[in-house]
Short mmCIF file of C-alpha atoms and ligand atoms in Angstrom, two decimals:
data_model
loop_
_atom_site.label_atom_id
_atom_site.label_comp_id
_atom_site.label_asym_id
_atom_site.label_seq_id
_atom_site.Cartn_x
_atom_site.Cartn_y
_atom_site.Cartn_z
CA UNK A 273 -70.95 60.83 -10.41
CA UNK A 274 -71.08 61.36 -14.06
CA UNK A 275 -71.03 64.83 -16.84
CA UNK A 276 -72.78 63.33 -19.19
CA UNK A 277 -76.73 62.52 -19.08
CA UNK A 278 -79.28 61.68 -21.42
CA UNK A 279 -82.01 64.74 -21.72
CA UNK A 280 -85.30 63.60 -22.99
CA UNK A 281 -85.72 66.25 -25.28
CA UNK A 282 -82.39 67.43 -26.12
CA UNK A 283 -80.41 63.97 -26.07
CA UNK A 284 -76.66 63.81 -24.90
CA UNK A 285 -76.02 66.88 -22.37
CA UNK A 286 -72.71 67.71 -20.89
CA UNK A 287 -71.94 69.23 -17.93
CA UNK A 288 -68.94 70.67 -18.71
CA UNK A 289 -70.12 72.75 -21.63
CA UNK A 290 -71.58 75.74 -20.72
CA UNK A 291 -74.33 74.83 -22.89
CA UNK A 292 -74.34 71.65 -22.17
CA UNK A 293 -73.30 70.66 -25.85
CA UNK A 294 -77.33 71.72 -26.78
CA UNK A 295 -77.78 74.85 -26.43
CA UNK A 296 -79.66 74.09 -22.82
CA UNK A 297 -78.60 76.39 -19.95
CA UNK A 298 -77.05 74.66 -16.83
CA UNK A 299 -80.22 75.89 -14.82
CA UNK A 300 -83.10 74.33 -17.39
CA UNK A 301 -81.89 70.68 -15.25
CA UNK A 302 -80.42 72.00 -12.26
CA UNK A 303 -83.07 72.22 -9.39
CA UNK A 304 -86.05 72.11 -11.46
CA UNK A 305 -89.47 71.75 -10.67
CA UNK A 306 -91.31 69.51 -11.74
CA UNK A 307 -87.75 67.24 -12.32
CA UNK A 308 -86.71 66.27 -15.97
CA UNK A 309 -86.45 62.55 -16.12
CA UNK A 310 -82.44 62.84 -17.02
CA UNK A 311 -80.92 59.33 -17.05
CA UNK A 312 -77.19 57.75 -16.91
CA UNK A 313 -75.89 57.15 -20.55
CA UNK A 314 -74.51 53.91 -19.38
CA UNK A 315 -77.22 52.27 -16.69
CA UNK A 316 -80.20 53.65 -18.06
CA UNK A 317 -81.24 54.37 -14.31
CA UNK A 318 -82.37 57.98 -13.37
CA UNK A 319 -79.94 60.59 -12.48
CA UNK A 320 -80.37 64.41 -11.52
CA UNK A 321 -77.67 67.34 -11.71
CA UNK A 322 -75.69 68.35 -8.70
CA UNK A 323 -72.97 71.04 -8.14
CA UNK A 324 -69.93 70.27 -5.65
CA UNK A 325 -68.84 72.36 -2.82
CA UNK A 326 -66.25 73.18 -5.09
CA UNK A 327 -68.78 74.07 -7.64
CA UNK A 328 -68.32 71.34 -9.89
CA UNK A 329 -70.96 70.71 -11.95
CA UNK A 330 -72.28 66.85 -12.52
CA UNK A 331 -75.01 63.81 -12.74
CA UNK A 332 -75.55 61.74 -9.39
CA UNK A 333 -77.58 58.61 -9.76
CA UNK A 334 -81.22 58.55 -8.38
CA UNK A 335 -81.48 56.16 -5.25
CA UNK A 336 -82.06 52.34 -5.52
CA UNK A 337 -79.23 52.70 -8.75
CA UNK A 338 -77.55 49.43 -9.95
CA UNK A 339 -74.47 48.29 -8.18
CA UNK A 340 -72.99 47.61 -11.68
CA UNK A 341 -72.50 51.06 -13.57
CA UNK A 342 -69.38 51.86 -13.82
CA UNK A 343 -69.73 55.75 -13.56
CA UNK A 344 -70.93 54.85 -9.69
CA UNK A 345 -67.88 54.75 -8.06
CA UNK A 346 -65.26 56.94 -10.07
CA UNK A 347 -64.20 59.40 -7.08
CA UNK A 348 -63.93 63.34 -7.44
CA UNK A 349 -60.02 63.12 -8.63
CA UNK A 350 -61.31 61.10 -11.75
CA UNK A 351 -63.69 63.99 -12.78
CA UNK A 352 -61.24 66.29 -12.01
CA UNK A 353 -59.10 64.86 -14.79
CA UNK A 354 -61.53 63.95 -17.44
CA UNK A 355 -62.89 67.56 -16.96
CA UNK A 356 -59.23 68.89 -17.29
CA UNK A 357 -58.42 66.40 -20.33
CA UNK A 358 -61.95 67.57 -21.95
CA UNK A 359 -61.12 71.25 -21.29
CA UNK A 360 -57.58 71.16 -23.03
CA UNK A 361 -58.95 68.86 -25.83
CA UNK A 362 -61.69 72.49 -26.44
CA UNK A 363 -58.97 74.52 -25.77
CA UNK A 364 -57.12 73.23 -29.05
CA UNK A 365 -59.94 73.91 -30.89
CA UNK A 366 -61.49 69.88 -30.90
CA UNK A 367 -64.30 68.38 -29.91
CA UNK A 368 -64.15 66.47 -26.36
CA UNK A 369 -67.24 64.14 -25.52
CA UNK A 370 -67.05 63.07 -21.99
CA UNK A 371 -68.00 59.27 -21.19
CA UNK A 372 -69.03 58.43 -24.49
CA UNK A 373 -69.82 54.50 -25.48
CA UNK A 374 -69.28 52.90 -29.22
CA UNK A 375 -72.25 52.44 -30.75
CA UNK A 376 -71.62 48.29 -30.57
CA UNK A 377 -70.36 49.06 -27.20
CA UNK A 378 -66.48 47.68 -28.06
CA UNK A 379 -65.14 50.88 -26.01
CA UNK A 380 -66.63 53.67 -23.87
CA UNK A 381 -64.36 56.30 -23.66
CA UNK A 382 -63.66 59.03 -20.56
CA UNK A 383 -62.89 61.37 -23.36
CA UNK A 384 -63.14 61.29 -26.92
CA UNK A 385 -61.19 64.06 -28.63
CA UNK A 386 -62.55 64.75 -32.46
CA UNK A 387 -61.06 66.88 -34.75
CA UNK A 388 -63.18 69.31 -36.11
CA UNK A 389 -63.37 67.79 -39.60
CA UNK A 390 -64.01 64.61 -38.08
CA UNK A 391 -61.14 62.64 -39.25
CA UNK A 392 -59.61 61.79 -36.51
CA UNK A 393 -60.66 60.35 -32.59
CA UNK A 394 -58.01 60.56 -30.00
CA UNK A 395 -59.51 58.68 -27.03
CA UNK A 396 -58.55 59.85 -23.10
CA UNK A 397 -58.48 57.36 -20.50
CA UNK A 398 -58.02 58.74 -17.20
CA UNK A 399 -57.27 55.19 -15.50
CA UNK A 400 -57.25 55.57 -11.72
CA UNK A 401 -57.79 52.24 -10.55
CA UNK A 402 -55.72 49.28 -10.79
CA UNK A 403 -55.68 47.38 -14.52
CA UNK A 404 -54.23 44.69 -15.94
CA UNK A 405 -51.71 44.40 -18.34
CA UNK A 406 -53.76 41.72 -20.67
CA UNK A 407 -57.04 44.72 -20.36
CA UNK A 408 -55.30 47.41 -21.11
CA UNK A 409 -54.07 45.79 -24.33
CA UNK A 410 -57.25 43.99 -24.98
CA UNK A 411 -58.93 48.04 -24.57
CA UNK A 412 -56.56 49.56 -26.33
CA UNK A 413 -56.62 47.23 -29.65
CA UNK A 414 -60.39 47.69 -29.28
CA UNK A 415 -59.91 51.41 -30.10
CA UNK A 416 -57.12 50.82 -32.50
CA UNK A 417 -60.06 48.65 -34.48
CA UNK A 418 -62.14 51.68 -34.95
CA UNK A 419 -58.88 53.73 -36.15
CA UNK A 420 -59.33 55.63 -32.73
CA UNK A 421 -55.99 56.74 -31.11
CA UNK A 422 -55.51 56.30 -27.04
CA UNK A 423 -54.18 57.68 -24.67
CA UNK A 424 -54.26 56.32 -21.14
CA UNK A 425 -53.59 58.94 -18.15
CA UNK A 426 -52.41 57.63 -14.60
CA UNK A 427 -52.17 59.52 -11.44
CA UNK A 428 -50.24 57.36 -9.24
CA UNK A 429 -46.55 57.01 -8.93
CA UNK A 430 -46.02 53.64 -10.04
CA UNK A 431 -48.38 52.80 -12.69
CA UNK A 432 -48.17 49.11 -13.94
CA UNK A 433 -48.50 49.65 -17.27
CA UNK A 434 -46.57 52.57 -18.37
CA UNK A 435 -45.43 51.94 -21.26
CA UNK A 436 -47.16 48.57 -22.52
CA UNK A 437 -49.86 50.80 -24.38
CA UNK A 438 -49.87 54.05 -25.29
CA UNK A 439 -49.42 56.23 -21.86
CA UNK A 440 -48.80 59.20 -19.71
CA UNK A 441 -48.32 60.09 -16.17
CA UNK A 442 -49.86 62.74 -14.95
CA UNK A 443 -49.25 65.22 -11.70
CA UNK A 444 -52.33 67.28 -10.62
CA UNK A 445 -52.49 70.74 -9.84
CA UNK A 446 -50.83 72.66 -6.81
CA UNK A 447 -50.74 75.72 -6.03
CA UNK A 448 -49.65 77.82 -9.68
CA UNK A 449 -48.61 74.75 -11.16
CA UNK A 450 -50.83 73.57 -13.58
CA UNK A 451 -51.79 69.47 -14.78
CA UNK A 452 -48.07 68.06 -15.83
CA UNK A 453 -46.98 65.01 -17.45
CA UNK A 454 -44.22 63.63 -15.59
CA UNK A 455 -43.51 59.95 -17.63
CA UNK A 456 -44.54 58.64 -20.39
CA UNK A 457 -42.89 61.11 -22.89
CA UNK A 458 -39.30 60.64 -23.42
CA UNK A 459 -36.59 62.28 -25.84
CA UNK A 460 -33.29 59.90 -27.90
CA UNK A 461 -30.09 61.27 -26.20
CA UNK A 462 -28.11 60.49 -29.23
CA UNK A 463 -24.91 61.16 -27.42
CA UNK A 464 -25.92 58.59 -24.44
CA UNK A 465 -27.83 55.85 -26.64
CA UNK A 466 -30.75 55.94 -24.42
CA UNK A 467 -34.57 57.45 -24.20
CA UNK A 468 -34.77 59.56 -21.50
CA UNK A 469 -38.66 60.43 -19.98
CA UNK A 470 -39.21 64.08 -20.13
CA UNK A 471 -40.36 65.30 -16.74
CA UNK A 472 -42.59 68.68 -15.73
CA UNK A 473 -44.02 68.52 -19.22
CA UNK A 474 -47.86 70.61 -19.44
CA UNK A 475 -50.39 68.39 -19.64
CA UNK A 476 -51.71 71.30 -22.32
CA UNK A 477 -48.78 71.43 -24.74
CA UNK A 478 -48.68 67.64 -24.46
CA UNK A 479 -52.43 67.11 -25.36
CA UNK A 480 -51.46 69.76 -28.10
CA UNK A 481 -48.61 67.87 -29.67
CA UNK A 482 -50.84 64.88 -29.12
CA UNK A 483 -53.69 65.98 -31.46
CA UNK A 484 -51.61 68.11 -33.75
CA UNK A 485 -49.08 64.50 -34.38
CA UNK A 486 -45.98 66.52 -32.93
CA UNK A 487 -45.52 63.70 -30.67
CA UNK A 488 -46.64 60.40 -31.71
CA UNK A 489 -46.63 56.76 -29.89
CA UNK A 490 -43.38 55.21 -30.31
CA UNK A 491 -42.45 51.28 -30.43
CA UNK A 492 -39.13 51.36 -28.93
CA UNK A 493 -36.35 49.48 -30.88
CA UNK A 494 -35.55 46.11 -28.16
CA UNK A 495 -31.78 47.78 -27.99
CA UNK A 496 -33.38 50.65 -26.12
CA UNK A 497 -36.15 49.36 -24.20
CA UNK A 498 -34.29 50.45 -21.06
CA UNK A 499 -35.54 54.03 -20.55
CA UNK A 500 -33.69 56.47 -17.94
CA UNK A 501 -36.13 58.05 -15.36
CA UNK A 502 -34.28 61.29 -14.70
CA UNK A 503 -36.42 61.77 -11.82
CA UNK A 504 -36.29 58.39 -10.32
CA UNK A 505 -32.90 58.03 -10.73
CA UNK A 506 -33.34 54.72 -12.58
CA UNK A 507 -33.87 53.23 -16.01
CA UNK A 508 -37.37 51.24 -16.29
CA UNK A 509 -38.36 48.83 -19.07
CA UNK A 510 -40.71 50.84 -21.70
CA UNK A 511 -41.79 49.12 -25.12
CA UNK A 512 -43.82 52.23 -26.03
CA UNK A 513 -43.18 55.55 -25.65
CA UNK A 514 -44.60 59.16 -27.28
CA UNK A 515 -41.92 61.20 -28.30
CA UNK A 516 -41.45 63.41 -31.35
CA UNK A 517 -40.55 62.48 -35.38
CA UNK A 518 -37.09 63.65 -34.49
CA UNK A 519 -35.76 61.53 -31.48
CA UNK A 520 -37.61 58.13 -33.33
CA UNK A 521 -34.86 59.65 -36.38
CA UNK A 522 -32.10 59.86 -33.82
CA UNK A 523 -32.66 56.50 -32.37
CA UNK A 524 -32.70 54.73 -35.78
CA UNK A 525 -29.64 56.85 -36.48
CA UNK A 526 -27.89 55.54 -33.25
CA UNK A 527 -29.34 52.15 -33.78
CA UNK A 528 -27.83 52.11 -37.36
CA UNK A 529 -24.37 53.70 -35.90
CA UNK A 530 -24.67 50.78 -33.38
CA UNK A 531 -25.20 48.44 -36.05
CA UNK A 532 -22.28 49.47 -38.05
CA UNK A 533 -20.36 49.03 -35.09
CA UNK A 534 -22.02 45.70 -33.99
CA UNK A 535 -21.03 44.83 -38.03
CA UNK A 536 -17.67 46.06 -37.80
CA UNK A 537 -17.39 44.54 -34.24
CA UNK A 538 -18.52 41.46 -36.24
CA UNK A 539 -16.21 41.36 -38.56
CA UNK A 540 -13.51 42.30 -36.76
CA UNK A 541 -14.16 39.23 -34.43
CA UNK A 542 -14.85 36.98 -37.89
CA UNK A 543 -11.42 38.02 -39.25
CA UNK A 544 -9.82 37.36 -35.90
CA UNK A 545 -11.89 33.98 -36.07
CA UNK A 546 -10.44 33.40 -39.60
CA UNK A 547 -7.14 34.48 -38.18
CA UNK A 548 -6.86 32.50 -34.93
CA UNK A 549 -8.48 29.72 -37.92
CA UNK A 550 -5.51 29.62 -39.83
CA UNK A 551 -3.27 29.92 -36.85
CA UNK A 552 -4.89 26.57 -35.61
CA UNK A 553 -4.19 25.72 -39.18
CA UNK A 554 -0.58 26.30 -39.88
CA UNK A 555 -0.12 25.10 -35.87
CA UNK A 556 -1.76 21.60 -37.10
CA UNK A 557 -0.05 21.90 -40.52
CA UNK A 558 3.19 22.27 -38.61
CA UNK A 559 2.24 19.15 -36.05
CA UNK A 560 1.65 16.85 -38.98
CA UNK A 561 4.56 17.42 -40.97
CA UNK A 562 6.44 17.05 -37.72
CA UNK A 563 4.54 13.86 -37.32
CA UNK A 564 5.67 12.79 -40.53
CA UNK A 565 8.99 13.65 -40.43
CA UNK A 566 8.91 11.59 -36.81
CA UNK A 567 7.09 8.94 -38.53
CA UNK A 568 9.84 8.96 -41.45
CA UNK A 569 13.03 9.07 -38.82
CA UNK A 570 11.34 6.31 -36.85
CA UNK A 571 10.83 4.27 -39.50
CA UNK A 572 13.97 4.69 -40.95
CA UNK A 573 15.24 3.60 -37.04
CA UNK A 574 12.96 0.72 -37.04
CA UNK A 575 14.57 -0.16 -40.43
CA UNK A 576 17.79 0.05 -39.93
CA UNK A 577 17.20 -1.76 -36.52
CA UNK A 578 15.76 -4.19 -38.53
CA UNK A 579 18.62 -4.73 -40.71
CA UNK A 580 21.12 -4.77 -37.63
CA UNK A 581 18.59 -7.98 -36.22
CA UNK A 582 19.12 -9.33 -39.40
CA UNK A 583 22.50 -9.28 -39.73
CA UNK A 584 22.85 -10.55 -36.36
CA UNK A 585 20.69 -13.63 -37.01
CA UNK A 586 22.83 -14.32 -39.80
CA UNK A 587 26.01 -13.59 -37.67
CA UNK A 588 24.90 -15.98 -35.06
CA UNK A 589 23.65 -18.39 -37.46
CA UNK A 590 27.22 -18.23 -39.06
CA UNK A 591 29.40 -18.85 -36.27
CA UNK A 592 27.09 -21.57 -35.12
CA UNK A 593 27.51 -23.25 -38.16
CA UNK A 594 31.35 -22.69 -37.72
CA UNK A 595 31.21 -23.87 -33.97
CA UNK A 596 29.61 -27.01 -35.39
CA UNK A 597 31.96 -27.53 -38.16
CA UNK A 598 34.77 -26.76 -35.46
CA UNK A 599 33.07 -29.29 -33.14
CA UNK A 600 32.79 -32.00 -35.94
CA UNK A 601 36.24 -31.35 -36.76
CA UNK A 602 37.51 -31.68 -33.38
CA UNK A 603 35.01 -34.62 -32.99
CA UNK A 604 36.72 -36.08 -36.37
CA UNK A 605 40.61 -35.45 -34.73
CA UNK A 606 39.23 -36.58 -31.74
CA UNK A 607 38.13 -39.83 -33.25
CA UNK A 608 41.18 -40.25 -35.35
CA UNK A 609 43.40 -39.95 -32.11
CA UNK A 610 40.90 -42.60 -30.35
CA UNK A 611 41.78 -44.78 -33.61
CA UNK A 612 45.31 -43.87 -33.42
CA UNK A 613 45.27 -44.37 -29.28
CA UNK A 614 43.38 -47.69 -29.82
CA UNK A 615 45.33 -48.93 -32.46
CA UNK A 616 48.85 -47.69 -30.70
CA UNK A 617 47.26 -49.74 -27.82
CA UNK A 618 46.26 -52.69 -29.60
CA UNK A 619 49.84 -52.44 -30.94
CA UNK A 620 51.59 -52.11 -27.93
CA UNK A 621 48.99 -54.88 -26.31
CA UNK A 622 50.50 -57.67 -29.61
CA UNK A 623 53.85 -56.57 -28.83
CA UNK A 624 53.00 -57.14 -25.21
CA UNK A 625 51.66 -60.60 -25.85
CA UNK A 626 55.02 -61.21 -27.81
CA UNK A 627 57.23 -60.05 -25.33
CA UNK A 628 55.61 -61.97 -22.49
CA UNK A 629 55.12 -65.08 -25.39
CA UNK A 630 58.48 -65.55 -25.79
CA UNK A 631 58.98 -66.26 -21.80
CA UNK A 632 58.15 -69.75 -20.08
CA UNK A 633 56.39 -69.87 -17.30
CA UNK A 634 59.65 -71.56 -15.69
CA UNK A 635 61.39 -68.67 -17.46
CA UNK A 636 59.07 -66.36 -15.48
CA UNK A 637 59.67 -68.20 -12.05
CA UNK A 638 63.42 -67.73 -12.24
CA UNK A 639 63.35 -64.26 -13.20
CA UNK A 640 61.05 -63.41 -10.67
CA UNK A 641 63.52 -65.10 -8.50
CA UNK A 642 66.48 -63.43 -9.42
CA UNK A 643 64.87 -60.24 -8.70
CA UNK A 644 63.47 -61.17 -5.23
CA UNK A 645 66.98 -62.56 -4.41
CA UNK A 646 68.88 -59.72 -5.65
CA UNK A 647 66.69 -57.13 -3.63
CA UNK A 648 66.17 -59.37 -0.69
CA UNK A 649 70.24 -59.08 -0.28
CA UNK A 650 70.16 -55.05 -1.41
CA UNK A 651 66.88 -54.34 1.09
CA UNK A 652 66.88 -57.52 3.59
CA UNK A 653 62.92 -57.31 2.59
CA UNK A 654 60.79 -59.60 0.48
CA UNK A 655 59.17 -58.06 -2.46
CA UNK A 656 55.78 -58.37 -3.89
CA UNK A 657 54.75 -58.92 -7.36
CA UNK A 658 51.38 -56.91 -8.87
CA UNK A 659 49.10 -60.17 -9.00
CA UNK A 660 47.40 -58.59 -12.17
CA UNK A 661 50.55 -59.49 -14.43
CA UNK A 662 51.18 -57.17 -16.63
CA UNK A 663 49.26 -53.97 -16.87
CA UNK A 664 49.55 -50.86 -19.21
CA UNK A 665 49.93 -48.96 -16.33
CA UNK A 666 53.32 -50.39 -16.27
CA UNK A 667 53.93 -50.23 -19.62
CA UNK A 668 52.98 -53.71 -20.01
CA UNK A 669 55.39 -54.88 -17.40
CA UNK A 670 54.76 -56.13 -13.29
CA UNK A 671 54.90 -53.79 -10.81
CA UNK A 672 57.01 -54.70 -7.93
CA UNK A 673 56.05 -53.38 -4.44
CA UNK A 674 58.46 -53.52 -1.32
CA UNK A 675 56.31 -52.64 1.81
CA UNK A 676 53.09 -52.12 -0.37
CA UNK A 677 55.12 -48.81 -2.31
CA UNK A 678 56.36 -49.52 -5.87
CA UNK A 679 59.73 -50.00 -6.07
CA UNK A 680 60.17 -50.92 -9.61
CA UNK A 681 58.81 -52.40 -12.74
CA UNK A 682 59.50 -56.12 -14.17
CA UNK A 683 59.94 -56.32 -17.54
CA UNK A 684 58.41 -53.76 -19.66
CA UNK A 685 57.27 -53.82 -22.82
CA UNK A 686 59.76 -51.79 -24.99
CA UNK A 687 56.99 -50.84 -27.18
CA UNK A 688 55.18 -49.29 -24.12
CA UNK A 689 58.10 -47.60 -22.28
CA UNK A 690 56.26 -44.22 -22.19
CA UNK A 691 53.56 -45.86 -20.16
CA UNK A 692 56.35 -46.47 -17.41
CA UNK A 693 55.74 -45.24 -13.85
CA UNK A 694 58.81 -41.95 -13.04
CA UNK A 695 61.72 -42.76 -11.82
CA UNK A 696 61.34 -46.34 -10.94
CA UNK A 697 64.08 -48.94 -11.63
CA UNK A 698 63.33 -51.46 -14.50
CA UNK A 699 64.22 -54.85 -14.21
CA UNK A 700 64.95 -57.14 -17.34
CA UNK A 701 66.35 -60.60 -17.44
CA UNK A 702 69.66 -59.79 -19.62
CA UNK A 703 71.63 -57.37 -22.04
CA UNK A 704 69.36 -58.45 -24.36
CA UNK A 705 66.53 -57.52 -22.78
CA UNK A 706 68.26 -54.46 -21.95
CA UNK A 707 69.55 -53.35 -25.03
CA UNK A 708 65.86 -53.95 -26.68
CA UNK A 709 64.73 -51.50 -23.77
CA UNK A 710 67.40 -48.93 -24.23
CA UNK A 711 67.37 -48.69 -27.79
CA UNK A 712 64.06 -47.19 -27.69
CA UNK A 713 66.07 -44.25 -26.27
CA UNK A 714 63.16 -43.92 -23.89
CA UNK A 715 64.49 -44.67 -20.94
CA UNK A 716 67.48 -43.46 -19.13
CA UNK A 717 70.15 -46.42 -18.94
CA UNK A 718 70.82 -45.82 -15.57
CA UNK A 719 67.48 -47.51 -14.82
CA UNK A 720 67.97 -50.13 -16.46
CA UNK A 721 68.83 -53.00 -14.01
CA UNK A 722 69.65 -56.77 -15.80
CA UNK A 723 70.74 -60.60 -15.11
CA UNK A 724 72.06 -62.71 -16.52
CA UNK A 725 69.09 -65.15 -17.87
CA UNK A 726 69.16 -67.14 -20.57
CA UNK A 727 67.04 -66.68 -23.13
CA UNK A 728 66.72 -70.06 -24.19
CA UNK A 729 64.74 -72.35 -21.53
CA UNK A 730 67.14 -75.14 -22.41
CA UNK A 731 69.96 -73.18 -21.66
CA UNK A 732 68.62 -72.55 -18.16
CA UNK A 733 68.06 -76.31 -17.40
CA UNK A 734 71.88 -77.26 -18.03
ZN1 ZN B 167 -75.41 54.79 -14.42
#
């Protein structure tokens, strides 16, 4: 069904005029004989005009129409509203064509409001049936090309694209309620920071404020994009609103206010930045000269351990060098008493050879004789004479054993007396012999035992 037709006399007609826009009364097409060869402004295929139960007045296509044109299949609800959005538009004193095309075809309009000095098109889009989001746009920049406002009109109660275009949504009558706009229209709550949709709004005043630039379209500022939904009880995303001059000043207010705040907020957080900054600062500042002062006590530490190494290698190093001059010293004393020892030995061992030189072997015999005699009648036991001669051991004298034990020495040296075995008797040949012995004052007398030998061998063989 369609309200617009193409007369072939009078041109454009319009159903909903009661002149049908050319001075043609409703009954010169309705029902007349022979028919007037009306025809569909969009197919080009014949139409003829009907009236609804409800006494609507319209175009239905002839039979055998084309499948294609898109007036076919709008239902009664979508003529209901164009009518109603065409009726207001007159009521305001504009013109309202009703499914009018662009002469290149770009857009075809529902309704095309026109101001009555024909500088201005507001066109109504009463868009019942699912679109998408990449149409609408493409349809709505087609009309924004011909400097032709829009405004698109849904009926259901989600509509996908409130808000991506210029839009309303619209309740339809009931009872004494008339057409209302119940989204699409929203007023800044300065106090709250948010758009919130006006609900129960008349679909007349609206349309009024619409062509008299009350309420314009609005591109909502991204801060406020979330819109409240009083009615829904929920905020829904809305890029584009219509509102009035005054809530776009109050949201550019609040958005400034917000953006002092956000500035301040800013700054606040850039002088606690600075401040936290130079905390980290004077914190590192602080670690570094502690560092230093670390670095400065542990070098001084190092140093001074240093020095106490130092002076310890030179301590050591001294008393070695002492410990070896002590040792060569002692090595030197050492070696002088080995001399002296030697020498005193070598000494002793001439005045040994003397002292033995001076007695003849037959000299010797009786001697030994004497002694064995004298100690064979004092013990009743035969003594035995140290087969080595004389040794130092014996201070250069013979050792005399009785039953292996030494019982005295034979002879000693005088020059070796401190060599002499303790407490053993000493047996010379005479006082001579004896004196010699105990002049050394080494020896106590008492030990001292003597004969009476000659000391010349001639004497002893008379
Ligand atoms: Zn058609």
């Amino acid at each position: 069904m369609a309200f617009a037709a193409l007369h072939p006399e009078a041109g454009r007609i319009d159903a909903t005029l009661p002149d049908l826009g050319c001075g043609l009364a409703w009954d010169a097409v309705h029902r007349v004989r022979p028919r007037i060869a009306l025809r569909c402004p969009e197919c080009g295929h014949g139409v003829h005009a009907k009236v609804s139960p409800r006494k609507l007045r319209y175009f239905a296509h002839d039979p055998g129409r084309p499948a294609d044109c898109v007036w076919l299949n709008e239902s009664l609800e979508h003529h209901l509203l164009k009518l109603e959005l065409a009726t207001v538009i007159r009521s305001v004193g504009w013109h309202a064509q009703l499914e009018v095309r662009a002469p290149d075809g770009s857009w075809r309009a529902d309704v095309l409001a026109s101001s009555l000095d024909g500088t201005r098109r507001v066109a109504w889009e009463a868009q019942l049936s699912p679109i998408t989001d990449e149409e609408i746009r493409d349809r709505t920049a087609r009309y924004q090309a011909d400097s032709i406002g829009v405004c698109w009109v849904g009926v259901a109660d989600r509509v996908s694209w409130m808000g991506i275009v210029p839009s309303i949504r619209v309740r339809d009558p009931y009872g004494d309620r008339p057409w209302t706009v119940v989204d699409g229209v929203a007023g800044f709550l300065y106090d709250d920071g948010v758009w919130s949709v006006v609900d129960n709004l008349n679909l007349t005043t609206f349309m009024r404020w619409v062509l008299h630039e009350q309420t314009i379209t609005h591109h909502v500022l991204p801060r406020y994009r979330r819109v409240w939904l009083g009615t829904e009880r929920r905020l829904a995303r809305r890029r584009m609103i219509w509102t009035t001059q005054r809530s776009i000043g109050e949201e550019i207010r609040h958005d400034a206010m917000r953006q002092r705040q956000e500035t301040w907020k800013r700054r606040q957080e850039e002088r606690e930045r600075q401040a936290e900054q130079r905390r980290k600062e004077e914190a590192e500042a602080r670690r570094q000269e502690e560092e230093r002062q670390l670095k400065i006590t542990q070098e001084a530490e190092r140093a001074r351990a240093e020095e106490r190494r130092r002076q310890w290698i030179i301590e050591v190093e001294k008393n070695r060098q002492q410990r070896k001059a002590e040792e060569r010293r002692q090595q030197e004393i050492a070696h002088t008493a080995e001399q002296k020892r030697l020498q005193q030995e070598q000494h002793e061992q001439q005045d040994a050879y003397r002292w033995w030189d001076d007695l003849s072997s037959a000299q010797n015999e009786q001697f030994r004789a004497a002694v064995t005699e004298l100690l064979w009648e004092k013990e009743a036991i035969r003594v035995e004479f140290d087969s080595q001669g004389p040794t130092s051991g014996n201070a250069y004298g013979i050792a005399i054993y009785l039953r292996h034990r030494l019982y005295g020495v034979l002879r000693p040296s005088p020059a070796s007396l401190h060599r002499l075995p303790h407490a053993v008797p000493v047996f010379v040949r005479n006082t001579r012999e004896a004196r010699l012995i105990i002049d050394t004052g080494k020896i106590d007398p008492d030990r001292v035992i003597h004969f009476d030998l000659p000391d010349n061998e001639q004497l002893s063989l008379i």
